[in-house]
Amino acid sequence: MTATQPNTTALSFECETGNYHTFCPISCVAWLYQKIEDSFFLVIGTKTCGYFLQNAMGVMIFAEPRYAMAELEEGDISAQLNDYEELKRLCLQVKRDRNPSVIVFIGTCTTEIIKMDLEGLAPRLEAELGIPIVVARANGLDYAFTQGEDTVLAAMANRCPSEAPAVKETTSEPGQGNAISRLLNFGRKQEEIVADESQYADHPPLVLFGSLPDPVVTQLTLELKKQGIKVSGWLPEKRFTELPVIEPGYYVSGVHPFLSRTATAMMRRRKCKLIGSPFPIGPDGTRAWIEKLCSVFNIEPKGLAEREAEIWASVEDYVKLVRGKSVFFMGDNLLEISLARFLARCGMTVLEIGIPYMDKRYQGAELALLEQTCHEKGTPLPKIVEKPDNHNQLQRILELEPDLVITGMAHANPLEARGIDTKWSVEFTFAQIQGFTNTRDLLELVTRPLRRNTHLKELGWDKLVKSEDAKRVTV
Amino acid sequence: MKLAYWMYAGPAHIGTLRIASSFKNVHAIMHAPIGDDYFNVMRSMLERERNFTPVTTSSVDRTVLARGSQEKVVDNITRKDAEVSPDLTVLTPTCTSSILQEDLENFVERAQLTARCDVMLADVNHYRVNELQAADRTLNQIVEFYIDKARKGGTLPTGKTERPSVNIIGITSLGFHNQHDCTELKRLMADLGIEVNQVIPEKASVHHLKDLPRAWFNLVPYREVGLMTARYLEAEFGMPFVDVTPMGVVETARCIRAIQQVLNASGAAVDYEDYIDNQTRYVSQAAWFSRSIDCQNLTGKKAVVFGDNTHAIAMTKILAREMGIRVAIAGTYCKYDADWFRTQVGEFCDEVLISDDNGAVADAIARAEPAAIFGTQMERHIGKRLNIPCGVIAAPIHVQNFPIGYKPFVGYEGTNQISDLVYNSFTLGMEDHLLEIFGGHDTKEVIHKSISADSDLNWTKDALAELNKVPGFVRGKVKRNTEKFARERQLSSITIELMYAAKEAVGA
């Protein structure tokens, strides 16, 4: 019993069996192909991979997505067919039909097991076809869900240009070169330069990494601009051809908690300096993130405390709904620590944080903020369970009866039928939850089950499974 | 390698899991990497299942890759046995495990020594069969296993039930309208005075499978799942089976006549002709609908049908034979059973299309320019793009194809449902067409009103671009809120910063 109760003094870390539900990391193609507009994602795997993507992506699949399966057949598995020739044939087809600026090969479990040398094949194909080919091994043997993006961005980090192209020379000239470059850039680069340069503090270049919807990119960029911090580039940009310049000594900061490998690639391969900070989720996280960037650049943050207080005041109606309630994270997308920290700040008691993988270095600042938040709010510190075991977790949930369980779709309906409020975790991955501006949207998600079920509670049918079934917790 | 954007039938293990999770108290353990357990999500979402899906993964990770599963699979089986005491555990291979070539049969034997439940390995090859074939096979395998077990234990019952009885074979979890079809079939059997001995696999207990031979005959409503089991029971016990899908007025009558023949051959004396006549004329509305002026207006209209064998065949026959609609193309994605499809629809359509390539199907539809499509969710979206209405008649399907209301496709109530589906699809298209001829809805103009039009406020280029990124259905609201916010502050120019300040302020 004591093991299931939240710890009171320090964060505790456990590791269970890894029998948990999550999305396969190849799901990252769903949001990355939308983000990187000139890309094409080729998932090299089996029908199983295809079936997952087709169902997980929902209606997006009907929007002629820039992704496809290179479906492996028996001949490929038994090496009766030549991998190089087969991939070349498919890539030529993709080039003809879609003409992308980059093809991203997503390696899967199958390519791992049959040891298809994608990293070796890619440069040869790239040379022959004249299209950059990026290889990311986003497979279920090694990674969970959002870590797929991490593998893709880590691979892309190597493709970022290492020095700025000689744009400056041409822009200063009124000659023909300028006209062409302006045509290619639609005049964008120049406008920026003219308008902005003076408003920024003098600080070394900063590149942010993590894929976010464009409006959120704009919001966070503007947020930093208010402090005089200039974002030199973003990995990924809207187009592969616009990947940011990364020179040794640049500063980098991650906006997602699941980008350990990308952070490592930035530090080790590109010789950048990583700014470790909490992630800009919730007003508390956003403020801590900005403050950390400011402190690194010796900038005195302006008006952040007021801004945070304003945001909190504007969402008080929602915070009121969760204050004093308890939450249990089953764990499947690695956003859990940041979300738990935010909810603790809202006054919730976090009972357990399940998480697929815990990088204590990359998430160090976030973990510290979580601990600090719990101390400040006087709530018990949660237990962090890496590689959770869903069966054990369900036993703990039935025992603790949390007010809210944040979980995958496999468990959501069965838990609701047992009278336990749930929020589907995957929505946090797709919704816009970062920055000050999106606090309400974030709380909208969290409070939705509570708001709905308050309405229903009076009706008296909160438990909807027969008693003999209620005890069956089969996962 | 094959470039694939979409697949009509899922991978083999989905079929096995559909069978295993249809039974009561059967647990499936997948030998698969993390993330392959997407089946649980589908079942929980699509079927709105209240109970936990009895499928667990024995995860294949780097360690397994390096040194094999060793004790892991066996441990997982025995652990599940202790935790949930299933009657049967089905070890389910996936595409990953089939290339690892581990001796799963050996794991099953070892687990059987310690587990109280029965343990079996689903005998399906990932690279040779699809979801439907695997489901058919797994159902047969489970039935055979328990018949053999009963025979060895000497508990196999002999003799038939006193009154005529039937086993309904092939009702599964995640099957298209299977739950409703099952209810309708039971109702039909009750009308015919036939006892339902067992329905498998849906909600069946494996302990009762030994009683299957007590039924007088088997009914296999769907072509895709159950036929193997029916053939096995025929070979083993001489049990006759009826495999006419009772979908549509004519086929329902044919199915009932086949049942009549089977029962009379087994010594019953039944005559269902009056029943068929009464149902057709007065209970089902479909025969009357065919005569009505509504249906007359559909005469000669062109349709394309695409789906699994069962539903595409039945729809083609209904459209052509019962409603006088011209089926330009009838197609199926069940390539492995294409010959059957051809023999069934040959005389009812202009062209037969056998393909599992959605691009080819889309091209064929565009070429045929039908007035309505009857297909899967994929065809529905093809229809959207081409502006042709579509009635969904087969999997792959979405959550809206698991209706809560009673919507069978089989039996006499099924004929009513299908009439509605057909008529609504065609009238929808006709209504759109007429609206266009007469200049459209008068609200159309407002809905499509452009964003930047006549406002006294000045939107900067950037802000306007940002506004355009907002999804269309809320764009108007965002615009109104932002402008209201600006007016309140007496600002005349709207920048991106202002937009987001407004968002924070109004909490939208």
PDB file of C-alpha atoms in Angstrom, chain A residues 76-282:
ATOM      1  CA  ASP A  76      12.105  -8.522 -49.641  1.00  0.00           C
ATOM      2  CA  ILE A  77      12.271 -10.359 -46.346  1.00  0.00           C
ATOM      3  CA  SER A  78      14.029 -13.362 -47.814  1.00  0.00           C
ATOM      4  CA  ALA A  79      16.374 -11.097 -49.800  1.00  0.00           C
ATOM      5  CA  GLN A  80      15.237 -12.466 -53.146  1.00  0.00           C
ATOM      6  CA  LEU A  81      14.758  -8.882 -54.181  1.00  0.00           C
ATOM      7  CA  ASN A  82      17.462  -6.269 -54.109  1.00  0.00           C
ATOM      8  CA  ASP A  83      16.741  -3.553 -51.528  1.00  0.00           C
ATOM      9  CA  TYR A  84      18.576  -0.892 -53.468  1.00  0.00           C
ATOM     10  CA  GLU A  85      16.762  -1.558 -56.719  1.00  0.00           C
ATOM     11  CA  GLU A  86      13.399  -1.764 -54.999  1.00  0.00           C
ATOM     12  CA  LEU A  87      13.856   1.487 -53.096  1.00  0.00           C
ATOM     13  CA  LYS A  88      15.145   3.224 -56.197  1.00  0.00           C
ATOM     14  CA  ARG A  89      12.054   2.171 -58.129  1.00  0.00           C
ATOM     15  CA  LEU A  90       9.720   3.519 -55.440  1.00  0.00           C
ATOM     16  CA  CYS A  91      11.692   6.732 -54.939  1.00  0.00           C
ATOM     17  CA  LEU A  92      11.585   7.425 -58.654  1.00  0.00           C
ATOM     18  CA  GLN A  93       7.836   6.999 -58.540  1.00  0.00           C
ATOM     19  CA  VAL A  94       7.583   9.389 -55.583  1.00  0.00           C
ATOM     20  CA  LYS A  95       9.854  11.891 -57.338  1.00  0.00           C
ATOM     21  CA  ARG A  96       7.736  11.731 -60.474  1.00  0.00           C
ATOM     22  CA  ASP A  97       4.367  12.044 -58.713  1.00  0.00           C
ATOM     23  CA  ARG A  98       5.186  14.502 -55.932  1.00  0.00           C
ATOM     24  CA  ASN A  99       8.567  16.063 -56.643  1.00  0.00           C
ATOM     25  CA  PRO A 100       9.493  16.536 -52.946  1.00  0.00           C
ATOM     26  CA  SER A 101      12.581  18.417 -51.711  1.00  0.00           C
ATOM     27  CA  VAL A 102      13.430  15.592 -49.339  1.00  0.00           C
ATOM     28  CA  ILE A 103      12.433  11.990 -48.890  1.00  0.00           C
ATOM     29  CA  VAL A 104      12.526  10.757 -45.314  1.00  0.00           C
ATOM     30  CA  PHE A 105      13.000   7.019 -44.944  1.00  0.00           C
ATOM     31  CA  ILE A 106      11.374   5.778 -41.769  1.00  0.00           C
ATOM     32  CA  GLY A 107      13.019   2.552 -40.702  1.00  0.00           C
ATOM     33  CA  THR A 108      10.738   0.125 -38.845  1.00  0.00           C
ATOM     34  CA  CYS A 109      11.027  -3.003 -36.719  1.00  0.00           C
ATOM     35  CA  THR A 110      11.208  -5.125 -39.835  1.00  0.00           C
ATOM     36  CA  THR A 111      14.049  -3.197 -41.433  1.00  0.00           C
ATOM     37  CA  GLU A 112      15.910  -3.500 -38.120  1.00  0.00           C
ATOM     38  CA  ILE A 113      15.423  -7.237 -37.894  1.00  0.00           C
ATOM     39  CA  ILE A 114      16.391  -7.985 -41.474  1.00  0.00           C
ATOM     40  CA  LYS A 115      19.188  -5.436 -41.035  1.00  0.00           C
ATOM     41  CA  MET A 116      18.398  -3.400 -44.106  1.00  0.00           C
ATOM     42  CA  ASP A 117      21.214  -0.884 -44.335  1.00  0.00           C
ATOM     43  CA  LEU A 118      19.124   2.235 -44.910  1.00  0.00           C
ATOM     44  CA  GLU A 119      21.880   4.597 -43.762  1.00  0.00           C
ATOM     45  CA  GLY A 120      24.179   2.965 -46.287  1.00  0.00           C
ATOM     46  CA  LEU A 121      21.671   2.909 -49.147  1.00  0.00           C
ATOM     47  CA  ALA A 122      20.481   6.473 -48.710  1.00  0.00           C
ATOM     48  CA  PRO A 123      23.626   8.366 -49.833  1.00  0.00           C
ATOM     49  CA  ARG A 124      23.879   6.219 -52.980  1.00  0.00           C
ATOM     50  CA  LEU A 125      20.222   6.767 -53.820  1.00  0.00           C
ATOM     51  CA  GLU A 126      20.538  10.430 -53.003  1.00  0.00           C
ATOM     52  CA  ALA A 127      23.400  10.827 -55.449  1.00  0.00           C
ATOM     53  CA  GLU A 128      21.607   8.909 -58.143  1.00  0.00           C
ATOM     54  CA  LEU A 129      18.205  10.577 -57.798  1.00  0.00           C
ATOM     55  CA  GLY A 130      19.324  14.059 -56.838  1.00  0.00           C
ATOM     56  CA  ILE A 131      16.964  14.303 -53.862  1.00  0.00           C
ATOM     57  CA  PRO A 132      18.191  14.470 -50.262  1.00  0.00           C
ATOM     58  CA  ILE A 133      17.273  11.311 -48.378  1.00  0.00           C
ATOM     59  CA  VAL A 134      17.131  11.453 -44.596  1.00  0.00           C
ATOM     60  CA  VAL A 135      17.026   8.214 -42.629  1.00  0.00           C
ATOM     61  CA  ALA A 136      15.276   7.943 -39.265  1.00  0.00           C
ATOM     62  CA  ARG A 137      14.916   4.654 -37.437  1.00  0.00           C
ATOM     63  CA  ALA A 138      11.626   5.303 -35.708  1.00  0.00           C
ATOM     64  CA  ASN A 139      10.785   1.749 -34.713  1.00  0.00           C
ATOM     65  CA  GLY A 140       8.804   0.133 -31.930  1.00  0.00           C
ATOM     66  CA  LEU A 141      11.751  -1.985 -30.806  1.00  0.00           C
ATOM     67  CA  ASP A 142      13.520   1.076 -29.450  1.00  0.00           C
ATOM     68  CA  TYR A 143      11.112   3.976 -29.158  1.00  0.00           C
ATOM     69  CA  ALA A 144       7.657   5.096 -28.130  1.00  0.00           C
ATOM     70  CA  PHE A 145       5.272   7.470 -29.908  1.00  0.00           C
ATOM     71  CA  THR A 146       6.684  11.027 -29.870  1.00  0.00           C
ATOM     72  CA  GLN A 147      10.241   9.755 -29.824  1.00  0.00           C
ATOM     73  CA  GLY A 148       9.658   9.184 -33.527  1.00  0.00           C
ATOM     74  CA  GLU A 149       9.945  12.925 -34.059  1.00  0.00           C
ATOM     75  CA  ASP A 150      13.149  12.854 -32.049  1.00  0.00           C
ATOM     76  CA  THR A 151      14.749  10.340 -34.423  1.00  0.00           C
ATOM     77  CA  VAL A 152      13.672  12.366 -37.472  1.00  0.00           C
ATOM     78  CA  LEU A 153      14.899  15.690 -36.080  1.00  0.00           C
ATOM     79  CA  ALA A 154      18.169  14.164 -34.899  1.00  0.00           C
ATOM     80  CA  ALA A 155      18.741  12.983 -38.464  1.00  0.00           C
ATOM     81  CA  MET A 156      17.731  16.358 -39.865  1.00  0.00           C
ATOM     82  CA  ALA A 157      20.085  18.174 -37.492  1.00  0.00           C
ATOM     83  CA  ASN A 158      22.884  16.775 -39.632  1.00  0.00           C
ATOM     84  CA  ARG A 159      21.353  18.328 -42.735  1.00  0.00           C
ATOM     85  CA  CYS A 160      21.238  21.870 -41.442  1.00  0.00           C
ATOM     86  CA  PRO A 161      23.677  24.059 -43.377  1.00  0.00           C
ATOM     87  CA  SER A 162      26.817  24.694 -41.372  1.00  0.00           C
ATOM     88  CA  GLU A 163      27.348  28.223 -42.518  1.00  0.00           C
ATOM     89  CA  ALA A 164      25.117  30.957 -43.795  1.00  0.00           C
ATOM     90  CA  PRO A 165      24.948  31.094 -47.598  1.00  0.00           C
ATOM     91  CA  ALA A 166      26.339  34.263 -49.064  1.00  0.00           C
ATOM     92  CA  VAL A 167      22.953  35.970 -49.144  1.00  0.00           C
ATOM     93  CA  LYS A 168      24.149  39.210 -47.604  1.00  0.00           C
ATOM     94  CA  GLU A 169      26.391  40.080 -50.529  1.00  0.00           C
ATOM     95  CA  THR A 170      23.596  39.778 -53.066  1.00  0.00           C
ATOM     96  CA  THR A 171      21.001  41.606 -50.998  1.00  0.00           C
ATOM     97  CA  SER A 172      23.181  44.690 -50.810  1.00  0.00           C
ATOM     98  CA  GLU A 173      23.556  44.741 -54.567  1.00  0.00           C
ATOM     99  CA  PRO A 174      20.748  46.084 -56.666  1.00  0.00           C
ATOM    100  CA  GLY A 175      21.833  43.833 -59.564  1.00  0.00           C
ATOM    101  CA  GLN A 176      20.241  40.849 -61.204  1.00  0.00           C
ATOM    102  CA  GLY A 177      21.410  38.385 -58.556  1.00  0.00           C
ATOM    103  CA  ASN A 178      19.339  40.235 -56.060  1.00  0.00           C
ATOM    104  CA  ALA A 179      16.221  40.102 -58.158  1.00  0.00           C
ATOM    105  CA  ILE A 180      16.539  36.369 -58.524  1.00  0.00           C
ATOM    106  CA  SER A 181      17.213  35.768 -54.861  1.00  0.00           C
ATOM    107  CA  ARG A 182      14.285  37.997 -53.993  1.00  0.00           C
ATOM    108  CA  LEU A 183      12.123  36.066 -56.375  1.00  0.00           C
ATOM    109  CA  LEU A 184      13.173  32.790 -54.789  1.00  0.00           C
ATOM    110  CA  ASN A 185      12.616  34.089 -51.289  1.00  0.00           C
ATOM    111  CA  PHE A 186       9.468  36.011 -52.200  1.00  0.00           C
ATOM    112  CA  GLY A 187      11.190  38.970 -50.629  1.00  0.00           C
ATOM    113  CA  ARG A 188      10.773  37.464 -47.184  1.00  0.00           C
ATOM    114  CA  LYS A 189      14.348  37.486 -45.909  1.00  0.00           C
ATOM    115  CA  GLN A 190      14.888  41.091 -46.744  1.00  0.00           C
ATOM    116  CA  GLU A 191      11.726  42.359 -45.087  1.00  0.00           C
ATOM    117  CA  GLU A 192      12.671  40.646 -41.883  1.00  0.00           C
ATOM    118  CA  ILE A 193      16.108  42.120 -41.833  1.00  0.00           C
ATOM    119  CA  VAL A 194      14.933  45.655 -42.449  1.00  0.00           C
ATOM    120  CA  ALA A 195      12.134  45.559 -39.939  1.00  0.00           C
ATOM    121  CA  ASP A 196      13.590  43.761 -37.013  1.00  0.00           C
ATOM    122  CA  GLU A 197      17.300  43.923 -36.394  1.00  0.00           C
ATOM    123  CA  SER A 198      17.248  46.897 -34.021  1.00  0.00           C
ATOM    124  CA  GLN A 199      14.726  45.428 -31.589  1.00  0.00           C
ATOM    125  CA  TYR A 200      16.949  42.587 -30.469  1.00  0.00           C
ATOM    126  CA  ALA A 201      19.554  42.404 -27.760  1.00  0.00           C
ATOM    127  CA  ASP A 202      23.019  41.489 -28.835  1.00  0.00           C
ATOM    128  CA  HIS A 203      23.210  37.767 -28.166  1.00  0.00           C
ATOM    129  CA  PRO A 204      24.748  34.756 -29.881  1.00  0.00           C
ATOM    130  CA  PRO A 205      22.462  32.990 -32.408  1.00  0.00           C
ATOM    131  CA  LEU A 206      19.714  30.845 -30.939  1.00  0.00           C
ATOM    132  CA  VAL A 207      18.083  27.937 -32.771  1.00  0.00           C
ATOM    133  CA  LEU A 208      15.017  26.233 -31.331  1.00  0.00           C
ATOM    134  CA  PHE A 209      14.176  22.613 -32.040  1.00  0.00           C
ATOM    135  CA  GLY A 210      10.884  20.741 -31.981  1.00  0.00           C
ATOM    136  CA  SER A 211       8.028  20.598 -34.458  1.00  0.00           C
ATOM    137  CA  LEU A 212       5.128  22.910 -33.635  1.00  0.00           C
ATOM    138  CA  PRO A 213       2.160  24.136 -35.656  1.00  0.00           C
ATOM    139  CA  ASP A 214       3.016  27.425 -37.386  1.00  0.00           C
ATOM    140  CA  PRO A 215       0.771  29.600 -35.208  1.00  0.00           C
ATOM    141  CA  VAL A 216       2.558  28.325 -32.086  1.00  0.00           C
ATOM    142  CA  VAL A 217       5.923  28.981 -33.708  1.00  0.00           C
ATOM    143  CA  THR A 218       4.801  32.552 -34.313  1.00  0.00           C
ATOM    144  CA  GLN A 219       3.542  32.926 -30.749  1.00  0.00           C
ATOM    145  CA  LEU A 220       6.716  31.648 -29.112  1.00  0.00           C
ATOM    146  CA  THR A 221       8.926  33.653 -31.471  1.00  0.00           C
ATOM    147  CA  LEU A 222       7.010  36.823 -30.618  1.00  0.00           C
ATOM    148  CA  GLU A 223       7.182  35.990 -26.933  1.00  0.00           C
ATOM    149  CA  LEU A 224      10.977  35.891 -27.143  1.00  0.00           C
ATOM    150  CA  LYS A 225      11.041  39.001 -29.309  1.00  0.00           C
ATOM    151  CA  LYS A 226       9.406  40.897 -26.464  1.00  0.00           C
ATOM    152  CA  GLN A 227      12.495  40.073 -24.418  1.00  0.00           C
ATOM    153  CA  GLY A 228      14.823  41.070 -27.227  1.00  0.00           C
ATOM    154  CA  ILE A 229      15.757  37.488 -28.047  1.00  0.00           C
ATOM    155  CA  LYS A 230      15.997  36.677 -31.707  1.00  0.00           C
ATOM    156  CA  VAL A 231      15.219  33.188 -32.965  1.00  0.00           C
ATOM    157  CA  SER A 232      17.699  32.613 -35.780  1.00  0.00           C
ATOM    158  CA  GLY A 233      16.051  29.442 -36.946  1.00  0.00           C
ATOM    159  CA  TRP A 234      13.877  26.563 -36.053  1.00  0.00           C
ATOM    160  CA  LEU A 235      14.388  22.855 -36.581  1.00  0.00           C
ATOM    161  CA  PRO A 236      12.242  21.906 -38.456  1.00  0.00           C
ATOM    162  CA  GLU A 237      11.272  24.877 -40.570  1.00  0.00           C
ATOM    163  CA  LYS A 238       8.225  24.874 -42.810  1.00  0.00           C
ATOM    164  CA  ARG A 239      10.301  23.642 -45.700  1.00  0.00           C
ATOM    165  CA  PHE A 240      13.263  21.316 -45.807  1.00  0.00           C
ATOM    166  CA  THR A 241      15.038  23.796 -48.072  1.00  0.00           C
ATOM    167  CA  GLU A 242      14.835  26.376 -45.279  1.00  0.00           C
ATOM    168  CA  LEU A 243      16.536  24.345 -42.541  1.00  0.00           C
ATOM    169  CA  PRO A 244      18.360  26.758 -40.237  1.00  0.00           C
ATOM    170  CA  VAL A 245      22.067  27.413 -40.325  1.00  0.00           C
ATOM    171  CA  ILE A 246      23.840  25.836 -37.368  1.00  0.00           C
ATOM    172  CA  GLU A 247      27.385  26.810 -36.635  1.00  0.00           C
ATOM    173  CA  PRO A 248      29.504  25.520 -33.770  1.00  0.00           C
ATOM    174  CA  GLY A 249      28.898  27.621 -30.669  1.00  0.00           C
ATOM    175  CA  TYR A 250      25.274  28.441 -31.472  1.00  0.00           C
ATOM    176  CA  TYR A 251      22.827  28.125 -28.617  1.00  0.00           C
ATOM    177  CA  VAL A 252      19.963  25.665 -28.941  1.00  0.00           C
ATOM    178  CA  SER A 253      16.857  24.998 -26.879  1.00  0.00           C
ATOM    179  CA  GLY A 254      14.263  22.252 -27.117  1.00  0.00           C
ATOM    180  CA  VAL A 255      10.555  23.013 -26.935  1.00  0.00           C
ATOM    181  CA  HIS A 256       9.445  19.402 -26.385  1.00  0.00           C
ATOM    182  CA  PRO A 257      10.404  17.055 -23.549  1.00  0.00           C
ATOM    183  CA  PHE A 258      10.918  14.105 -25.910  1.00  0.00           C
ATOM    184  CA  LEU A 259      13.821  15.426 -27.965  1.00  0.00           C
ATOM    185  CA  SER A 260      16.796  13.862 -26.139  1.00  0.00           C
ATOM    186  CA  ARG A 261      18.478  12.500 -29.233  1.00  0.00           C
ATOM    187  CA  THR A 262      18.055  15.740 -31.141  1.00  0.00           C
ATOM    188  CA  ALA A 263      19.575  17.604 -28.210  1.00  0.00           C
ATOM    189  CA  THR A 264      22.493  15.171 -28.177  1.00  0.00           C
ATOM    190  CA  ALA A 265      22.993  15.518 -31.932  1.00  0.00           C
ATOM    191  CA  MET A 266      22.995  19.297 -31.581  1.00  0.00           C
ATOM    192  CA  MET A 267      25.598  19.182 -28.856  1.00  0.00           C
ATOM    193  CA  ARG A 268      27.889  16.423 -30.038  1.00  0.00           C
ATOM    194  CA  ARG A 269      27.699  16.659 -33.809  1.00  0.00           C
ATOM    195  CA  ARG A 270      26.928  20.321 -34.335  1.00  0.00           C
ATOM    196  CA  LYS A 271      28.906  21.552 -31.304  1.00  0.00           C
ATOM    197  CA  CYS A 272      26.029  23.689 -30.068  1.00  0.00           C
ATOM    198  CA  LYS A 273      25.376  24.766 -26.500  1.00  0.00           C
ATOM    199  CA  LEU A 274      22.164  23.301 -25.139  1.00  0.00           C
ATOM    200  CA  ILE A 275      20.125  25.482 -22.834  1.00  0.00           C
ATOM    201  CA  GLY A 276      18.502  23.097 -20.372  1.00  0.00           C
ATOM    202  CA  SER A 277      15.200  24.507 -19.159  1.00  0.00           C
ATOM    203  CA  PRO A 278      11.650  23.539 -18.344  1.00  0.00           C
ATOM    204  CA  PHE A 279       9.478  23.306 -21.445  1.00  0.00           C
ATOM    205  CA  PRO A 280       7.077  26.063 -22.514  1.00  0.00           C
ATOM    206  CA  ILE A 281       3.952  24.174 -21.495  1.00  0.00           C
ATOM    207  CA  GLY A 282       1.612  26.126 -19.236  1.00  0.00           C
TER     208      GLY A 282
END
